[in-house]
Short mmCIF file of C-alpha atoms in Angstrom, two decimals:
data_model
loop_
_atom_site.label_atom_id
_atom_site.label_comp_id
_atom_site.label_asym_id
_atom_site.label_seq_id
_atom_site.Cartn_x
_atom_site.Cartn_y
_atom_site.Cartn_z
CA MET C 1 43.08 -34.02 12.99
CA LYS C 2 43.28 -34.57 9.25
CA SER C 3 45.82 -37.37 9.65
CA ILE C 4 43.66 -39.02 12.33
CA TRP C 5 40.67 -38.99 10.00
CA GLN C 6 42.79 -40.42 7.19
CA ASP C 7 43.91 -43.26 9.48
CA ILE C 8 40.29 -43.98 10.37
CA LYS C 9 39.29 -43.98 6.68
CA LEU C 10 42.05 -46.49 5.92
CA VAL C 11 40.78 -48.78 8.66
CA ILE C 12 37.19 -48.54 7.43
CA GLN C 13 38.06 -49.02 3.76
CA ASN C 14 40.28 -52.07 4.35
CA PRO C 15 38.06 -55.17 3.95
CA GLU C 16 40.39 -57.14 6.24
CA ASN C 17 39.81 -54.80 9.21
CA GLY C 18 36.52 -56.25 10.41
CA LEU C 19 37.66 -56.32 14.04
CA TRP C 20 38.67 -52.67 13.99
CA ARG C 21 35.42 -51.74 12.27
CA LEU C 22 33.49 -53.24 15.17
CA ILE C 23 35.62 -51.33 17.65
CA LEU C 24 35.26 -48.06 15.75
CA ALA C 25 31.49 -48.50 15.49
CA ASN C 26 31.30 -48.77 19.28
CA VAL C 27 33.58 -45.76 19.74
CA PHE C 28 31.62 -43.60 17.28
CA VAL C 29 28.31 -44.38 18.99
CA PHE C 30 29.80 -43.57 22.39
CA VAL C 31 31.19 -40.25 21.15
CA GLY C 32 27.87 -39.35 19.51
CA VAL C 33 25.87 -40.19 22.63
CA SER C 34 28.31 -38.35 24.91
CA LEU C 35 28.28 -35.19 22.79
CA SER C 36 24.48 -35.33 22.67
CA HIS C 37 24.45 -35.46 26.46
CA VAL C 38 26.65 -32.37 26.68
CA PHE C 39 24.70 -30.28 24.18
CA LEU C 40 21.25 -31.30 25.38
CA SER C 41 22.19 -30.74 29.02
CA LEU C 42 23.48 -27.24 28.24
CA ALA C 43 20.27 -26.54 26.35
CA GLY C 44 18.17 -27.70 29.28
CA LYS C 45 16.82 -30.64 27.30
CA GLU C 46 17.99 -33.59 29.40
CA ALA C 47 14.62 -35.25 28.89
CA TRP C 48 15.47 -35.45 25.19
CA TYR C 49 18.72 -37.19 26.05
CA ASN C 50 16.86 -39.80 28.09
CA GLN C 51 14.53 -40.35 25.16
CA LEU C 52 17.55 -40.83 22.91
CA LEU C 53 18.93 -43.53 25.20
CA GLU C 54 15.60 -45.33 25.15
CA GLN C 55 15.79 -45.43 21.34
CA ILE C 56 19.09 -47.35 21.30
CA ALA C 57 19.08 -49.34 24.56
CA LEU C 58 17.11 -52.59 24.88
CA SER C 59 14.13 -52.61 27.22
CA SER C 60 13.32 -55.65 29.33
CA GLN C 61 9.64 -55.17 28.45
CA PRO C 62 8.53 -57.21 25.39
CA LYS C 63 5.78 -54.70 24.54
CA ILE C 64 8.32 -51.90 24.24
CA VAL C 65 10.74 -54.04 22.23
CA LEU C 66 7.99 -54.90 19.74
CA TYR C 67 7.71 -51.22 18.89
CA LYS C 68 11.50 -50.78 18.81
CA PRO C 69 12.88 -53.95 17.17
CA TRP C 70 16.04 -52.14 16.06
CA THR C 71 17.15 -52.02 19.69
CA PHE C 72 17.97 -55.74 19.38
CA PHE C 73 20.97 -54.54 17.36
CA THR C 74 21.68 -51.00 18.51
CA TYR C 75 22.08 -51.92 22.17
CA PHE C 76 25.27 -53.90 21.59
CA PHE C 77 26.95 -50.90 20.01
CA ALA C 78 25.82 -48.42 22.68
CA HIS C 79 27.92 -47.60 25.73
CA PHE C 80 27.02 -44.75 28.06
CA GLU C 81 30.06 -44.91 30.37
CA ILE C 82 33.71 -44.66 29.32
CA PHE C 83 35.01 -47.52 31.46
CA HIS C 84 32.28 -49.81 30.18
CA LEU C 85 33.41 -49.02 26.64
CA VAL C 86 37.14 -49.38 27.35
CA PHE C 87 36.77 -52.71 29.15
CA ASN C 88 34.61 -54.21 26.41
CA MET C 89 36.80 -52.94 23.58
CA LEU C 90 39.98 -54.29 25.16
CA PHE C 91 38.45 -57.74 25.51
CA LEU C 92 36.96 -57.51 22.03
CA TYR C 93 40.40 -56.74 20.61
CA TRP C 94 42.30 -59.40 22.59
CA PHE C 95 39.90 -62.28 22.08
CA GLY C 96 38.60 -61.08 18.73
CA SER C 97 42.16 -61.33 17.42
CA ILE C 98 42.24 -64.98 18.48
CA ILE C 99 38.95 -65.72 16.72
CA TYR C 100 40.15 -63.85 13.63
CA THR C 101 43.39 -65.85 13.54
CA PHE C 102 41.82 -69.29 13.85
CA ILE C 103 38.46 -69.08 12.05
CA GLY C 104 38.55 -65.81 10.13
CA GLN C 105 36.97 -62.38 9.98
CA LYS C 106 33.56 -63.47 8.67
CA ARG C 107 32.95 -65.77 11.62
CA LEU C 108 34.24 -63.15 14.06
CA ILE C 109 31.59 -60.69 12.88
CA GLN C 110 28.93 -63.41 12.90
CA LEU C 111 29.85 -64.30 16.47
CA TYR C 112 29.67 -60.66 17.56
CA PHE C 113 26.17 -60.17 16.18
CA LEU C 114 24.81 -63.58 17.18
CA GLY C 115 26.24 -63.20 20.68
CA GLY C 116 24.51 -59.84 21.06
CA LEU C 117 21.20 -61.24 19.84
CA ALA C 118 21.46 -64.30 22.10
CA GLY C 119 22.19 -62.06 25.08
CA ALA C 120 19.14 -59.94 24.26
CA ILE C 121 16.82 -62.94 23.98
CA VAL C 122 18.00 -64.53 27.24
CA TYR C 123 17.82 -61.14 28.97
CA ILE C 124 14.18 -60.57 27.98
CA LEU C 125 13.09 -64.15 28.66
CA LEU C 126 14.61 -64.47 32.13
CA LEU C 127 13.71 -61.00 33.33
CA ASN C 128 10.08 -61.76 32.53
CA SER C 129 10.10 -65.32 33.87
CA PHE C 130 11.08 -64.78 37.52
CA SER C 131 9.05 -62.69 39.93
CA TYR C 132 12.30 -61.52 41.53
CA PHE C 133 13.10 -59.53 38.38
CA VAL C 134 9.52 -58.62 37.42
CA MET C 135 8.99 -56.90 40.77
CA LYS C 136 11.95 -54.63 40.13
CA GLY C 137 10.25 -53.10 37.10
CA PRO C 138 11.51 -52.43 33.57
CA ILE C 139 15.21 -51.85 32.95
CA TYR C 140 17.33 -51.08 29.90
CA LEU C 141 20.32 -52.98 28.56
CA ASN C 142 23.24 -51.44 26.70
CA GLY C 143 26.80 -52.32 25.78
CA ALA C 144 28.67 -54.98 23.81
CA SER C 145 29.27 -57.27 26.78
CA ALA C 146 27.07 -60.13 25.51
CA SER C 147 28.82 -60.01 22.13
CA VAL C 148 32.22 -59.88 23.80
CA PHE C 149 31.34 -62.80 26.08
CA ALA C 150 30.39 -64.83 23.00
CA ILE C 151 33.79 -64.10 21.49
CA VAL C 152 35.68 -64.84 24.73
CA VAL C 153 33.93 -68.19 25.24
CA GLY C 154 34.15 -69.00 21.54
CA ALA C 155 37.91 -68.45 21.61
CA ALA C 156 38.26 -70.51 24.79
CA THR C 157 36.26 -73.36 23.22
CA LEU C 158 38.37 -73.38 20.05
CA GLN C 159 41.75 -72.88 21.71
CA PRO C 160 41.34 -73.58 25.46
CA ASN C 161 45.06 -73.69 26.18
CA TYR C 162 45.94 -70.53 24.27
CA LYS C 163 47.68 -68.28 26.79
CA VAL C 164 47.38 -64.55 27.41
CA HIS C 165 49.54 -62.45 29.68
CA LEU C 166 47.73 -60.90 32.63
CA LEU C 167 49.39 -58.09 34.54
CA ILE C 168 49.33 -59.74 37.98
CA PHE C 169 49.02 -63.45 37.19
CA GLY C 170 51.36 -63.71 34.20
CA GLU C 171 50.49 -66.21 31.46
CA VAL C 172 47.05 -67.77 31.87
CA ALA C 173 45.18 -70.16 29.57
CA ILE C 174 42.10 -68.45 28.18
CA LYS C 175 39.85 -71.28 29.34
CA TYR C 176 40.42 -70.05 32.91
CA VAL C 177 39.71 -66.44 31.94
CA ALA C 178 36.43 -67.48 30.33
CA ALA C 179 35.49 -69.70 33.29
CA PHE C 180 36.15 -66.87 35.76
CA TYR C 181 33.93 -64.38 33.96
CA ILE C 182 31.13 -66.91 33.46
CA LEU C 183 31.18 -67.75 37.17
CA TRP C 184 31.29 -64.08 38.11
CA SER C 185 28.29 -63.29 35.91
CA MET C 186 26.34 -66.19 37.42
CA ILE C 187 27.02 -64.90 40.92
CA GLU C 188 25.98 -61.37 39.93
CA THR C 189 22.66 -62.32 38.31
CA THR C 190 20.89 -61.03 41.41
CA GLY C 191 23.15 -58.00 41.82
CA THR C 192 22.76 -54.39 40.76
CA ASN C 193 23.47 -55.25 37.12
CA ALA C 194 21.32 -58.37 36.96
CA GLY C 195 20.12 -57.75 33.41
CA GLY C 196 23.62 -57.20 32.10
CA ASN C 197 24.98 -60.35 33.71
CA ILE C 198 22.09 -62.42 32.40
CA ALA C 199 22.86 -61.11 28.91
CA HIS C 200 26.52 -62.07 29.45
CA LEU C 201 25.48 -65.66 30.07
CA GLY C 202 23.32 -65.68 26.94
CA GLY C 203 26.27 -64.48 24.89
CA ALA C 204 28.58 -67.02 26.54
CA LEU C 205 26.20 -69.88 25.71
CA LEU C 206 26.01 -68.76 22.09
CA GLY C 207 29.79 -68.50 21.89
CA PHE C 208 30.22 -72.06 23.12
CA LEU C 209 27.57 -73.48 20.78
CA TYR C 210 28.97 -71.59 17.80
CA ALA C 211 32.55 -72.78 18.38
CA TYR C 212 31.45 -76.33 19.17
CA SER C 213 29.38 -76.45 15.97
CA TYR C 214 32.34 -75.16 13.98
CA GLN C 215 34.60 -77.87 15.41
CA ARG C 216 32.05 -80.57 14.60
CA LYS C 217 31.79 -79.38 11.01
CA GLN C 218 35.56 -79.46 10.66
CA LEU C 219 35.64 -83.07 11.88
CA ARG C 220 32.96 -84.08 9.35
CA ARG C 221 34.75 -82.64 6.33
CA PRO C 222 35.40 -85.10 3.45
CA ALA C 223 38.67 -87.01 3.72
CA PRO C 224 40.38 -85.56 0.60
CA GLU C 225 39.66 -82.01 1.74
CA GLU C 226 40.87 -82.77 5.25
CA LYS C 227 44.05 -84.20 3.81
CA ILE C 228 44.73 -81.06 1.79
CA TYR C 229 43.74 -78.68 4.57
CA SER C 230 46.14 -80.30 7.04
CA TYR C 231 49.07 -79.73 4.68
CA SER C 232 50.22 -83.29 5.41
CA MET C 233 53.62 -84.38 4.24
CA THR C 234 51.96 -87.04 2.09
CA VAL C 235 50.05 -84.45 0.06
CA GLN C 236 53.10 -82.22 -0.28
CA LYS C 237 55.11 -85.17 -1.55
CA LYS C 238 52.45 -85.99 -4.14
CA ILE C 239 52.40 -82.39 -5.30
CA GLN C 240 56.17 -82.34 -5.61
CA ASP C 241 56.15 -85.60 -7.58
CA PHE C 242 53.52 -84.14 -9.88
CA VAL C 243 55.63 -81.07 -10.56
CA GLU C 244 58.64 -83.18 -11.43
CA GLN C 245 56.80 -85.37 -13.96
CA ASN C 246 56.36 -82.61 -16.57
CA GLU C 247 53.11 -83.99 -17.97
CA PRO C 248 50.85 -82.07 -20.39
CA GLU C 249 48.59 -79.51 -18.73
CA GLU C 250 50.46 -79.80 -15.41
CA ILE C 251 50.54 -76.70 -13.28
CA GLU C 252 53.80 -74.84 -13.05
CA GLU C 253 55.93 -75.13 -9.94
CA ASP C 254 55.64 -71.37 -9.38
CA GLU C 255 51.86 -71.67 -9.40
CA LEU C 256 51.96 -74.52 -6.89
CA ASN C 257 54.33 -72.61 -4.63
CA ALA C 258 52.04 -69.59 -4.78
CA ILE C 259 49.08 -71.75 -3.76
CA LEU C 260 51.01 -73.31 -0.88
CA ASP C 261 52.18 -69.88 0.27
CA LYS C 262 48.59 -68.67 0.21
CA ILE C 263 47.52 -71.64 2.35
CA SER C 264 50.33 -70.98 4.80
CA THR C 265 49.40 -67.31 5.09
CA SER C 266 45.59 -67.29 4.96
CA GLY C 267 44.44 -70.89 5.28
CA TYR C 268 42.90 -73.34 2.82
CA GLU C 269 39.55 -71.55 2.77
CA SER C 270 41.17 -68.49 1.21
CA LEU C 271 41.79 -70.40 -2.05
CA SER C 272 39.55 -69.85 -5.04
CA LYS C 273 37.59 -72.76 -6.50
CA HIS C 274 40.09 -72.98 -9.35
CA GLU C 275 43.06 -73.10 -6.97
CA LYS C 276 41.40 -75.78 -4.85
CA LYS C 277 40.72 -77.84 -7.96
CA ARG C 278 44.33 -77.53 -9.14
CA LEU C 279 45.69 -78.43 -5.74
CA PHE C 280 43.34 -81.39 -5.34
CA LYS C 281 44.28 -82.70 -8.78
CA ALA C 282 47.95 -82.50 -7.87
CA SER C 283 47.41 -84.34 -4.59
CA GLN C 284 45.56 -87.17 -6.37
CA LYS C 285 48.11 -87.57 -9.16
CA ASN C 286 49.62 -90.78 -7.86
CA ASP C 287 46.47 -92.29 -6.31
#
């Protein structure tokens, strides 16, 4: 047990493990809720357990939510069934890894939280806008599905032809995976889990808008920065020419190589302001 706890501490303490931190947060909440259920049931206090769930799940009733605003956040870390948790965490890991690879950890975490909030807002709005749902009375929403849907659709928007291996179907482009789950959630909006599927669609919409906005910003970046970020052969040639000229105050070849290695490994955005300035100066040497 000690070694397991040490492994968990390493994951938590590593600033680059944002994806695993999200997964562990969901697992810890599930374990805490499950153990509470066991102990409170044995003590004959199941009513207390139900009250606990109402403190972390999101009600469809605006009046209740106003008194429990924290549930806008707690619900997308709370799972009450093991298969619900496992399914969401698998998809979070698979598609979260894609988001992490292409746009970084910071945006992955942003997408998780924003997707959960978007799912909550759409869930409350729609369940109080149609008499079909109002007549069914108040319900509670829990689970990371809206956040996961945002990440799935965000990944499919950024890299639609990126392929994943599915057990039965083999390699499938993620745009088809995202399309299938969106369609399924739309069909199930009047099913037994109507609230959950409506939240899925809210998360999916946020994921698309987030990824689309990111792509638009990338296209609008200034030309010199785009030229450096793309690692074009022209820029690399200018940098090499600069190194060979041996002018005063030129950066050393080792320093340039280190900067280029850093770009190759972590992307242009990982450079410090000083490194960006040095690299830009090198690229403009012969302009």
